[in-house]
Structures are given as structure tokens and as C-alpha cells.
Amino acid sequence: MISPPLVICLMGPTAAGKTALAVELARRFPVSIVSVDSALVYRRMDIGTGKPGPEVLAEVPHQLIDIREPWESYSAGEFLRDARAAIEGIVAAGRVPLLVGGTMLYFRSLWQGLSELPQADGEVRAAIDLRAAAIGWPALHAELALVDPLTAQRLQPADRQRIQRALEVHQLTGVPLSAQQGRASPTSDLRFLRIAVIPQDRRLLHARIEARFREMLGRGFVAEVEGLMQLSEMRADRPAMRAVGYRQLWGMLAGDYDRAEAERRALAATRQLAKRQLTWLRHEVCELRISMEADLVAEAAAALRTHGVRDALSASSG
């Protein structure tokens, strides 16, 4: 019986060193990288997302980077479709897919599948937007609580995109979104090696987060956000602006608060993101958990060899 194709999933909180580890593994093993990051899908958002530079991408290509404009949306369902296509192409080429990132919902969609929710309906969404313009999103959030209290409970009254989607699903199907999200079918035709990079000392991760943010500011992060604000299609409520750092700098540039407050908010939001990512990882089954303070390359490389992935050295000597 033929074993299902191996797919390596490299996960961890922001600033844990996932991208650098993935690039080093790609230099040593016949793996091809697929990004699992909801911010890296956007063009024109390079500095604040920690996107690999042109030189790195030229040497080690990453799939699912720069595939959307920053005013466009990108869903978990679209990721699942694109990731499966990328995996099939990589396997057909005789290589091993290496999925790397921190968007845990995307990873989970690949492992467990997604419920069969209806596609977006332009007319329904336009009607919801008109009603929101008339009575406000908090009022629509209250309406959602009447038909889907579980979804409304986990959403903020100002979360326009998710409130709209929940109301849309209910209007199209007559069934609450919360009742449909458990109907996923898992992926059974792939074999996963899940590697999680976990900090033993949260203070070290927070120090890395701050150092990386300062480095981004030094490279022109503010100017990058200014450039986005100048695009006629961009607004503060676009999905891409949920990315940490971008939303806070946008608020500063819009005059809502000063730079010191923007930096404080951005760092706090990034630490909260890391906390959520670690919470997800604590509840996931992972074949290998590596301490962020350990020799990441050595431990991950050993795991790949154990699962039958041959590096250049062993291939040449075998």
C-alpha cells in the first residue's frame, strides 16, 4: 500500500524564527515552501509582515506570497484550495511540501477540512452594508445575537467583516454559522509532520518581538503604511489592515494618536497575537515541539530524516 504524501507543517508564534528555519531546511532538503500566513498573501506589505526579501525569494521561492492586493479579501477556504493545489504540484515534482507560518486557522483547515459554507453573495452583502450604513454595525451585531448567539458572543460589535459573513450565511442557508462550522471533513490523503517552535521563556519572545518591530520601523515601516493609505482602494477597514502593526500605524497617520502610542499599541497587539498562536498550539497534536532557544535547524533536520526526507549530504553518500 502506497503511503500518503508527507507534508511538513512548521508552526510557531510570530518572531519565533520560523521563516529563517524554513529557508535553511530548504537549502538542505528537497522541500518547497508554502506560506501559511494571512498577511504575506498581500502585495505592497513587505516590511511590516516580515516578508522574506527578494534575494531570499530568488534563492528559495515561497508559494502563496503576494497573491492578493491589500484591498482584497482572502479566506480560509481560498487558502485551502490554493494550498492543496500547491501541495499537489510539489509532490508531482518529486519534492516535499514545507508549509510554514503562524495563521493557525489555515493550518487547521488543511488538517480538518472546512464546513461547506455558501460562497459570498454580492447582493446579500450589499444589502447588509446598506443596513449597516443606516443603523450601524453594533446594531447589526445585536441582530446577529438573536439568530446566532454563539457567533455573536465571540465577535466584537465593530468586527464588520465577520458580522457581515455570519449574517450572510444565516440569510442564505437559514442555519446559524456556529451550527455549520462543525461539519468539516478532515483531510485523509496526506501525512503530516507537525513541528511547533515554542519559547520556553516568554520574555525572550517578547524581546524578539520588540527588536523586530524596531528594525521594521528603521527599514521604513511607517512609509510603507503611508503608501498604502495613498491607494484609492484602501481604507482602514480592509481585511489586510487587521495585520498587527499596520492598523496601529494607520491610526497614527490618521491623527488618532501620536507615534509613542502607536508603537505601544503595535507591540501590545503583537504580543497578544503571539499569545493566541501559542494557545492554539497547546491544543494541537504536534509530532515535534522544539524549544525556540534550542538548535532549531539540527532538531528539525533530524525530524525530517526520521520521516524519510533525505538531505543533500545523506543523498550523496547513499
CSV table of N, CA and C in Angstrom, one decimal, residues 63-202:
chain,number,residue,atom,x,y,z
A,63,GLN,N,5.6,29.8,-2.1
A,63,GLN,CA,4.3,29.9,-2.7
A,63,GLN,C,3.3,30.5,-1.8
A,64,LEU,N,2.2,31.1,-2.3
A,64,LEU,CA,1.2,31.8,-1.6
A,64,LEU,C,1.7,33.1,-0.9
A,65,ILE,N,2.6,33.7,-1.5
A,65,ILE,CA,3.1,35.1,-1.1
A,65,ILE,C,2.8,36.0,-2.3
A,66,ASP,N,2.3,37.2,-1.9
A,66,ASP,CA,2.0,38.3,-3.0
A,66,ASP,C,1.0,37.8,-4.0
A,67,ILE,N,-0.2,37.3,-3.5
A,67,ILE,CA,-1.2,36.8,-4.4
A,67,ILE,C,-2.5,37.6,-4.3
A,68,ARG,N,-2.5,38.6,-3.5
A,68,ARG,CA,-3.7,39.5,-3.4
A,68,ARG,C,-3.2,40.9,-3.2
A,69,GLU,N,-4.1,41.9,-3.7
A,69,GLU,CA,-3.9,43.3,-3.4
A,69,GLU,C,-4.4,43.5,-2.0
A,70,PRO,N,-3.8,44.6,-1.3
A,70,PRO,CA,-4.2,44.7,0.1
A,70,PRO,C,-5.6,45.2,0.3
A,71,TRP,N,-6.3,45.5,-0.7
A,71,TRP,CA,-7.8,45.9,-0.5
A,71,TRP,C,-8.7,44.7,-0.8
A,72,GLU,N,-8.1,43.5,-1.2
A,72,GLU,CA,-8.9,42.3,-1.5
A,72,GLU,C,-8.9,41.4,-0.2
A,73,SER,N,-9.9,40.6,-0.2
A,73,SER,CA,-10.1,39.6,0.9
A,73,SER,C,-9.4,38.3,0.5
A,74,TYR,N,-9.2,37.5,1.5
A,74,TYR,CA,-8.6,36.1,1.3
A,74,TYR,C,-9.1,35.3,2.5
A,75,SER,N,-9.8,34.2,2.2
A,75,SER,CA,-10.5,33.4,3.2
A,75,SER,C,-9.7,32.1,3.5
A,76,ALA,N,-10.1,31.5,4.6
A,76,ALA,CA,-9.5,30.2,4.8
A,76,ALA,C,-9.9,29.2,3.8
A,77,GLY,N,-11.1,29.3,3.2
A,77,GLY,CA,-11.5,28.4,2.1
A,77,GLY,C,-10.6,28.6,0.9
A,78,GLU,N,-10.3,29.9,0.6
A,78,GLU,CA,-9.4,30.1,-0.6
A,78,GLU,C,-8.0,29.6,-0.3
A,79,PHE,N,-7.5,29.8,0.9
A,79,PHE,CA,-6.2,29.2,1.3
A,79,PHE,C,-6.2,27.7,1.1
A,80,LEU,N,-7.3,27.0,1.6
A,80,LEU,CA,-7.3,25.6,1.5
A,80,LEU,C,-7.2,25.1,0.0
A,81,ARG,N,-8.0,25.8,-0.8
A,81,ARG,CA,-7.9,25.5,-2.3
A,81,ARG,C,-6.5,25.7,-2.8
A,82,ASP,N,-5.9,26.8,-2.5
A,82,ASP,CA,-4.6,27.2,-3.1
A,82,ASP,C,-3.5,26.3,-2.5
A,83,ALA,N,-3.6,26.0,-1.2
A,83,ALA,CA,-2.6,25.2,-0.6
A,83,ALA,C,-2.6,23.7,-1.1
A,84,ARG,N,-3.8,23.2,-1.3
A,84,ARG,CA,-3.9,21.9,-1.9
A,84,ARG,C,-3.4,21.8,-3.3
A,85,ALA,N,-3.6,22.8,-4.1
A,85,ALA,CA,-3.1,22.9,-5.4
A,85,ALA,C,-1.5,23.0,-5.4
A,86,ALA,N,-1.0,23.8,-4.4
A,86,ALA,CA,0.5,23.9,-4.3
A,86,ALA,C,1.1,22.6,-3.9
A,87,ILE,N,0.4,21.9,-2.9
A,87,ILE,CA,0.9,20.6,-2.4
A,87,ILE,C,1.0,19.6,-3.5
A,88,GLU,N,-0.1,19.5,-4.3
A,88,GLU,CA,-0.2,18.6,-5.4
A,88,GLU,C,0.9,18.8,-6.4
A,89,GLY,N,1.2,20.1,-6.7
A,89,GLY,CA,2.3,20.4,-7.7
A,89,GLY,C,3.6,20.0,-7.1
A,90,ILE,N,3.9,20.3,-5.9
A,90,ILE,CA,5.2,20.0,-5.3
A,90,ILE,C,5.4,18.5,-5.2
A,91,VAL,N,4.4,17.7,-4.8
A,91,VAL,CA,4.5,16.3,-4.8
A,91,VAL,C,4.7,15.7,-6.1
A,92,ALA,N,4.0,16.2,-7.1
A,92,ALA,CA,4.2,15.8,-8.5
A,92,ALA,C,5.6,16.0,-9.0
A,93,ALA,N,6.3,17.0,-8.5
A,93,ALA,CA,7.6,17.3,-8.9
A,93,ALA,C,8.7,16.5,-8.1
A,94,GLY,N,8.2,15.6,-7.3
A,94,GLY,CA,9.1,14.8,-6.5
A,94,GLY,C,9.7,15.4,-5.3
A,95,ARG,N,9.1,16.5,-4.8
A,95,ARG,CA,9.6,17.2,-3.6
A,95,ARG,C,8.6,17.1,-2.5
A,96,VAL,N,9.0,17.6,-1.3
A,96,VAL,CA,8.2,17.5,-0.1
A,96,VAL,C,7.7,18.9,0.2
A,97,PRO,N,6.4,19.1,0.4
A,97,PRO,CA,5.9,20.4,0.7
A,97,PRO,C,6.2,20.8,2.2
A,98,LEU,N,6.7,22.0,2.4
A,98,LEU,CA,7.1,22.5,3.7
A,98,LEU,C,6.2,23.8,3.9
A,99,LEU,N,5.1,23.6,4.7
A,99,LEU,CA,4.2,24.7,5.0
A,99,LEU,C,4.7,25.4,6.2
A,100,VAL,N,4.9,26.7,6.1
A,100,VAL,CA,5.4,27.5,7.3
A,100,VAL,C,4.6,28.7,7.5
A,101,GLY,N,4.3,29.0,8.8
A,101,GLY,CA,3.6,30.2,9.1
A,101,GLY,C,3.0,30.2,10.5
A,102,GLY,N,2.2,31.2,10.8
A,102,GLY,CA,1.5,31.3,12.1
A,102,GLY,C,0.1,31.5,12.0
A,103,THR,N,-0.6,31.4,10.9
A,103,THR,CA,-2.0,31.5,10.8
A,103,THR,C,-2.6,30.1,11.1
A,104,MET,N,-3.0,29.9,12.3
A,104,MET,CA,-3.3,28.6,12.7
A,104,MET,C,-4.7,28.1,12.1
A,105,LEU,N,-5.6,29.0,11.8
A,105,LEU,CA,-6.8,28.7,11.2
A,105,LEU,C,-6.6,28.0,9.8
A,106,TYR,N,-5.6,28.5,9.1
A,106,TYR,CA,-5.2,28.0,7.8
A,106,TYR,C,-4.7,26.5,8.0
A,107,PHE,N,-3.8,26.4,8.9
A,107,PHE,CA,-3.3,25.0,9.2
A,107,PHE,C,-4.4,24.1,9.5
A,108,ARG,N,-5.3,24.5,10.4
A,108,ARG,CA,-6.4,23.6,10.9
A,108,ARG,C,-7.3,23.3,9.7
A,109,SER,N,-7.5,24.2,8.8
A,109,SER,CA,-8.4,23.9,7.6
A,109,SER,C,-7.8,22.8,6.8
A,110,LEU,N,-6.5,22.8,6.7
A,110,LEU,CA,-5.8,21.7,5.9
A,110,LEU,C,-5.9,20.4,6.6
A,111,TRP,N,-5.8,20.4,8.0
A,111,TRP,CA,-5.8,19.1,8.7
A,111,TRP,C,-7.2,18.6,8.9
A,112,GLN,N,-8.2,19.5,9.1
A,112,GLN,CA,-9.5,19.0,9.5
A,112,GLN,C,-10.6,19.3,8.4
A,113,GLY,N,-10.2,20.1,7.4
A,113,GLY,CA,-11.2,20.5,6.4
A,113,GLY,C,-12.0,21.7,6.9
A,114,LEU,N,-12.9,22.1,6.0
A,114,LEU,CA,-13.8,23.2,6.3
A,114,LEU,C,-15.2,22.8,6.1
A,115,SER,N,-16.1,23.4,6.8
A,115,SER,CA,-17.5,23.1,6.6
A,115,SER,C,-17.9,23.7,5.2
A,116,GLU,N,-18.9,23.1,4.6
A,116,GLU,CA,-19.4,23.5,3.3
A,116,GLU,C,-20.3,24.8,3.4
A,117,LEU,N,-19.7,25.9,3.6
A,117,LEU,CA,-20.4,27.1,3.7
A,117,LEU,C,-20.7,27.7,2.4
A,118,PRO,N,-21.7,28.5,2.2
A,118,PRO,CA,-22.0,29.1,0.9
A,118,PRO,C,-21.0,30.1,0.5
A,119,GLN,N,-20.8,30.3,-0.8
A,119,GLN,CA,-19.9,31.3,-1.3
A,119,GLN,C,-20.5,32.7,-1.0
A,120,ALA,N,-19.6,33.7,-1.1
A,120,ALA,CA,-20.1,35.1,-0.8
A,120,ALA,C,-21.1,35.5,-1.9
A,121,ASP,N,-22.1,36.2,-1.4
A,121,ASP,CA,-23.2,36.6,-2.3
A,121,ASP,C,-23.2,38.2,-2.4
A,122,GLY,N,-22.9,38.7,-3.5
A,122,GLY,CA,-22.7,40.2,-3.6
A,122,GLY,C,-24.0,41.0,-3.3
A,123,GLU,N,-25.1,40.5,-3.7
A,123,GLU,CA,-26.4,41.2,-3.4
A,123,GLU,C,-26.7,41.2,-1.9
A,124,VAL,N,-26.5,40.0,-1.3
A,124,VAL,CA,-26.8,39.9,0.1
A,124,VAL,C,-25.8,40.8,0.9
A,125,ARG,N,-24.5,40.8,0.5
A,125,ARG,CA,-23.6,41.7,1.2
A,125,ARG,C,-23.9,43.1,1.1
A,126,ALA,N,-24.3,43.5,-0.2
A,126,ALA,CA,-24.6,44.9,-0.4
A,126,ALA,C,-25.8,45.4,0.4
A,127,ALA,N,-26.8,44.5,0.6
A,127,ALA,CA,-27.9,44.8,1.4
A,127,ALA,C,-27.5,44.9,2.9
A,128,ILE,N,-26.6,44.1,3.3
A,128,ILE,CA,-26.2,44.2,4.7
A,128,ILE,C,-25.4,45.5,4.9
A,129,ASP,N,-24.5,45.8,4.0
A,129,ASP,CA,-23.8,47.1,4.0
A,129,ASP,C,-24.7,48.3,4.1
A,130,LEU,N,-25.8,48.3,3.3
A,130,LEU,CA,-26.7,49.4,3.3
A,130,LEU,C,-27.4,49.5,4.7
A,131,ARG,N,-27.8,48.4,5.2
A,131,ARG,CA,-28.4,48.4,6.6
A,131,ARG,C,-27.4,48.9,7.6
A,132,ALA,N,-26.1,48.5,7.5
A,132,ALA,CA,-25.1,48.9,8.4
A,132,ALA,C,-24.9,50.4,8.4
A,133,ALA,N,-25.0,51.0,7.1
A,133,ALA,CA,-24.8,52.4,7.0
A,133,ALA,C,-26.0,53.1,7.6
A,134,ALA,N,-27.2,52.5,7.7
A,134,ALA,CA,-28.3,53.1,8.2
A,134,ALA,C,-28.4,53.0,9.8
A,135,ILE,N,-28.0,51.9,10.3
A,135,ILE,CA,-28.2,51.7,11.8
A,135,ILE,C,-26.9,51.4,12.5
A,136,GLY,N,-25.8,51.1,11.8
A,136,GLY,CA,-24.5,50.9,12.4
A,136,GLY,C,-24.3,49.4,12.7
A,137,TRP,N,-23.0,49.1,12.7
A,137,TRP,CA,-22.6,47.7,12.9
A,137,TRP,C,-22.9,47.1,14.3
A,138,PRO,N,-22.8,48.0,15.4
A,138,PRO,CA,-23.2,47.4,16.7
A,138,PRO,C,-24.7,47.0,16.7
A,139,ALA,N,-25.5,47.7,15.9
A,139,ALA,CA,-26.9,47.3,15.9
A,139,ALA,C,-27.1,45.9,15.1
A,140,LEU,N,-26.3,45.8,14.1
A,140,LEU,CA,-26.3,44.5,13.3
A,140,LEU,C,-25.7,43.4,14.2
A,141,HIS,N,-24.8,43.7,15.0
A,141,HIS,CA,-24.2,42.7,15.9
A,141,HIS,C,-25.3,42.3,16.9
A,142,ALA,N,-26.2,43.2,17.3
A,142,ALA,CA,-27.3,42.8,18.2
A,142,ALA,C,-28.3,42.0,17.5
A,143,GLU,N,-28.5,42.2,16.2
A,143,GLU,CA,-29.4,41.4,15.4
A,143,GLU,C,-28.8,40.0,15.2
A,144,LEU,N,-27.5,39.9,15.0
A,144,LEU,CA,-26.9,38.6,14.9
A,144,LEU,C,-27.1,37.8,16.1
A,145,ALA,N,-27.0,38.5,17.3
A,145,ALA,CA,-27.2,37.8,18.6
A,145,ALA,C,-28.5,37.1,18.7
A,146,LEU,N,-29.5,37.6,18.0
A,146,LEU,CA,-30.9,37.0,18.0
A,146,LEU,C,-30.9,35.7,17.2
A,147,VAL,N,-30.2,35.6,16.1
A,147,VAL,CA,-30.3,34.4,15.3
A,147,VAL,C,-29.1,33.5,15.4
A,148,ASP,N,-27.9,34.0,15.9
A,148,ASP,CA,-26.7,33.2,16.1
A,148,ASP,C,-26.0,33.7,17.3
A,149,PRO,N,-26.5,33.4,18.5
A,149,PRO,CA,-25.9,34.0,19.7
A,149,PRO,C,-24.4,33.5,20.0
A,150,LEU,N,-24.1,32.3,19.6
A,150,LEU,CA,-22.8,31.8,19.8
A,150,LEU,C,-21.7,32.5,19.0
A,151,THR,N,-22.1,32.8,17.7
A,151,THR,CA,-21.1,33.6,16.9
A,151,THR,C,-21.1,35.0,17.4
A,152,ALA,N,-22.2,35.6,17.7
A,152,ALA,CA,-22.2,37.0,18.2
A,152,ALA,C,-21.4,37.1,19.5
A,153,GLN,N,-21.4,36.1,20.3
A,153,GLN,CA,-20.7,36.2,21.6
A,153,GLN,C,-19.2,36.3,21.4
A,154,ARG,N,-18.7,35.7,20.3
A,154,ARG,CA,-17.2,35.7,20.1
A,154,ARG,C,-16.8,36.8,19.2
A,155,LEU,N,-17.7,37.7,18.7
A,155,LEU,CA,-17.3,38.8,17.8
A,155,LEU,C,-17.5,40.1,18.5
A,156,GLN,N,-16.6,41.0,18.2
A,156,GLN,CA,-16.7,42.4,18.7
A,156,GLN,C,-17.8,43.1,17.9
A,157,PRO,N,-18.5,44.1,18.5
A,157,PRO,CA,-19.6,44.8,17.8
A,157,PRO,C,-19.1,45.6,16.6
A,158,ALA,N,-17.8,45.8,16.5
A,158,ALA,CA,-17.2,46.6,15.4
A,158,ALA,C,-16.5,45.7,14.4
A,159,ASP,N,-16.6,44.4,14.5
A,159,ASP,CA,-16.0,43.5,13.6
A,159,ASP,C,-16.8,43.3,12.3
A,160,ARG,N,-16.7,44.3,11.5
A,160,ARG,CA,-17.6,44.4,10.3
A,160,ARG,C,-17.6,43.1,9.4
A,161,GLN,N,-16.4,42.7,9.1
A,161,GLN,CA,-16.3,41.6,8.1
A,161,GLN,C,-16.9,40.3,8.6
A,162,ARG,N,-16.7,40.0,9.9
A,162,ARG,CA,-17.2,38.7,10.4
A,162,ARG,C,-18.7,38.8,10.7
A,163,ILE,N,-19.1,40.0,11.2
A,163,ILE,CA,-20.6,40.1,11.4
A,163,ILE,C,-21.3,40.0,10.1
A,164,GLN,N,-20.8,40.6,9.0
A,164,GLN,CA,-21.4,40.5,7.7
A,164,GLN,C,-21.5,39.1,7.2
A,165,ARG,N,-20.4,38.4,7.4
A,165,ARG,CA,-20.3,37.0,6.9
A,165,ARG,C,-21.3,36.1,7.7
A,166,ALA,N,-21.4,36.3,9.0
A,166,ALA,CA,-22.3,35.5,9.8
A,166,ALA,C,-23.8,35.8,9.4
A,167,LEU,N,-24.1,37.0,9.2
A,167,LEU,CA,-25.5,37.4,8.8
A,167,LEU,C,-25.7,36.8,7.4
A,168,GLU,N,-24.7,36.9,6.5
A,168,GLU,CA,-24.9,36.5,5.1
A,168,GLU,C,-25.2,35.0,5.1
A,169,VAL,N,-24.4,34.2,5.9
A,169,VAL,CA,-24.6,32.7,5.9
A,169,VAL,C,-26.0,32.4,6.4
A,170,HIS,N,-26.4,33.1,7.5
A,170,HIS,CA,-27.7,32.8,8.0
A,170,HIS,C,-28.8,33.2,7.0
A,171,GLN,N,-28.7,34.3,6.3
A,171,GLN,CA,-29.7,34.7,5.3
A,171,GLN,C,-29.7,33.7,4.1
A,172,LEU,N,-28.6,33.2,3.7
A,172,LEU,CA,-28.5,32.3,2.6
A,172,LEU,C,-29.0,30.8,2.9
A,173,THR,N,-28.7,30.4,4.1
A,173,THR,CA,-29.0,29.0,4.5
A,173,THR,C,-30.1,28.8,5.5
A,174,GLY,N,-30.4,29.9,6.3
A,174,GLY,CA,-31.4,29.7,7.4
A,174,GLY,C,-30.8,29.0,8.6
A,175,VAL,N,-29.5,28.7,8.6
A,175,VAL,CA,-28.8,28.0,9.6
A,175,VAL,C,-27.7,28.9,10.2
A,176,PRO,N,-27.6,29.0,11.5
A,176,PRO,CA,-26.5,29.8,12.1
A,176,PRO,C,-25.1,29.3,11.7
A,177,LEU,N,-24.2,30.3,11.5
A,177,LEU,CA,-22.9,29.9,11.2
A,177,LEU,C,-22.3,29.0,12.2
A,178,SER,N,-22.5,29.2,13.5
A,178,SER,CA,-21.9,28.4,14.5
A,178,SER,C,-22.4,27.0,14.4
A,179,ALA,N,-23.6,26.7,13.9
A,179,ALA,CA,-24.0,25.3,13.7
A,179,ALA,C,-23.4,24.6,12.6
A,180,GLN,N,-22.9,25.4,11.6
A,180,GLN,CA,-22.3,24.8,10.4
A,180,GLN,C,-20.8,24.6,10.5
A,181,GLN,N,-20.2,25.3,11.4
A,181,GLN,CA,-18.7,25.2,11.4
A,181,GLN,C,-18.2,23.9,11.9
A,182,GLY,N,-19.0,23.1,12.5
A,182,GLY,CA,-18.6,21.8,13.0
A,182,GLY,C,-18.7,20.7,12.0
A,183,ARG,N,-19.1,21.0,10.8
A,183,ARG,CA,-19.4,20.0,9.8
A,183,ARG,C,-18.2,19.8,8.8
A,184,ALA,N,-17.1,19.9,9.3
A,184,ALA,CA,-15.9,19.8,8.4
A,184,ALA,C,-15.5,18.3,8.2
A,185,SER,N,-14.9,18.0,7.0
A,185,SER,CA,-14.4,16.7,6.8
A,185,SER,C,-12.9,16.8,6.7
A,186,PRO,N,-12.2,15.9,7.5
A,186,PRO,CA,-10.8,16.0,7.6
A,186,PRO,C,-10.1,15.6,6.3
A,187,THR,N,-8.9,16.0,6.2
A,187,THR,CA,-8.0,15.6,5.0
A,187,THR,C,-7.4,14.3,5.4
A,188,SER,N,-7.6,13.3,4.6
A,188,SER,CA,-7.1,11.9,4.9
A,188,SER,C,-6.1,11.5,3.9
A,189,ASP,N,-5.9,12.2,2.8
A,189,ASP,CA,-5.0,11.7,1.8
A,189,ASP,C,-3.6,12.3,1.9
A,190,LEU,N,-3.3,12.9,3.0
A,190,LEU,CA,-1.9,13.5,3.3
A,190,LEU,C,-1.4,13.0,4.6
A,191,ARG,N,-0.1,12.9,4.8
A,191,ARG,CA,0.5,12.5,6.0
A,191,ARG,C,1.3,13.7,6.6
A,192,PHE,N,1.0,14.2,7.8
A,192,PHE,CA,1.5,15.4,8.3
A,192,PHE,C,2.6,15.2,9.3
A,193,LEU,N,3.7,16.0,9.2
A,193,LEU,CA,4.7,16.1,10.2
A,193,LEU,C,4.6,17.5,10.8
A,194,ARG,N,4.0,17.7,12.0
A,194,ARG,CA,3.7,19.0,12.5
A,194,ARG,C,4.9,19.3,13.5
A,195,ILE,N,5.6,20.4,13.2
A,195,ILE,CA,6.7,20.8,14.0
A,195,ILE,C,6.3,22.2,14.6
A,196,ALA,N,6.3,22.3,15.9
A,196,ALA,CA,6.0,23.6,16.5
A,196,ALA,C,7.2,24.2,17.2
A,197,VAL,N,7.5,25.4,17.0
A,197,VAL,CA,8.6,26.1,17.7
A,197,VAL,C,8.0,26.9,18.8
A,198,ILE,N,8.4,26.5,20.1
A,198,ILE,CA,7.7,27.1,21.3
A,198,ILE,C,8.8,27.7,22.2
A,199,PRO,N,8.6,29.0,22.6
A,199,PRO,CA,9.5,29.6,23.5
A,199,PRO,C,9.4,29.0,24.9
A,200,GLN,N,10.5,28.7,25.6
A,200,GLN,CA,10.4,28.3,27.0
A,200,GLN,C,10.3,29.5,27.9
A,201,ASP,N,10.9,30.6,27.4
A,201,ASP,CA,10.9,31.8,28.2
A,201,ASP,C,10.1,32.9,27.4
A,202,ARG,N,8.9,33.2,27.9
A,202,ARG,CA,8.1,34.2,27.1
A,202,ARG,C,8.8,35.5,27.0
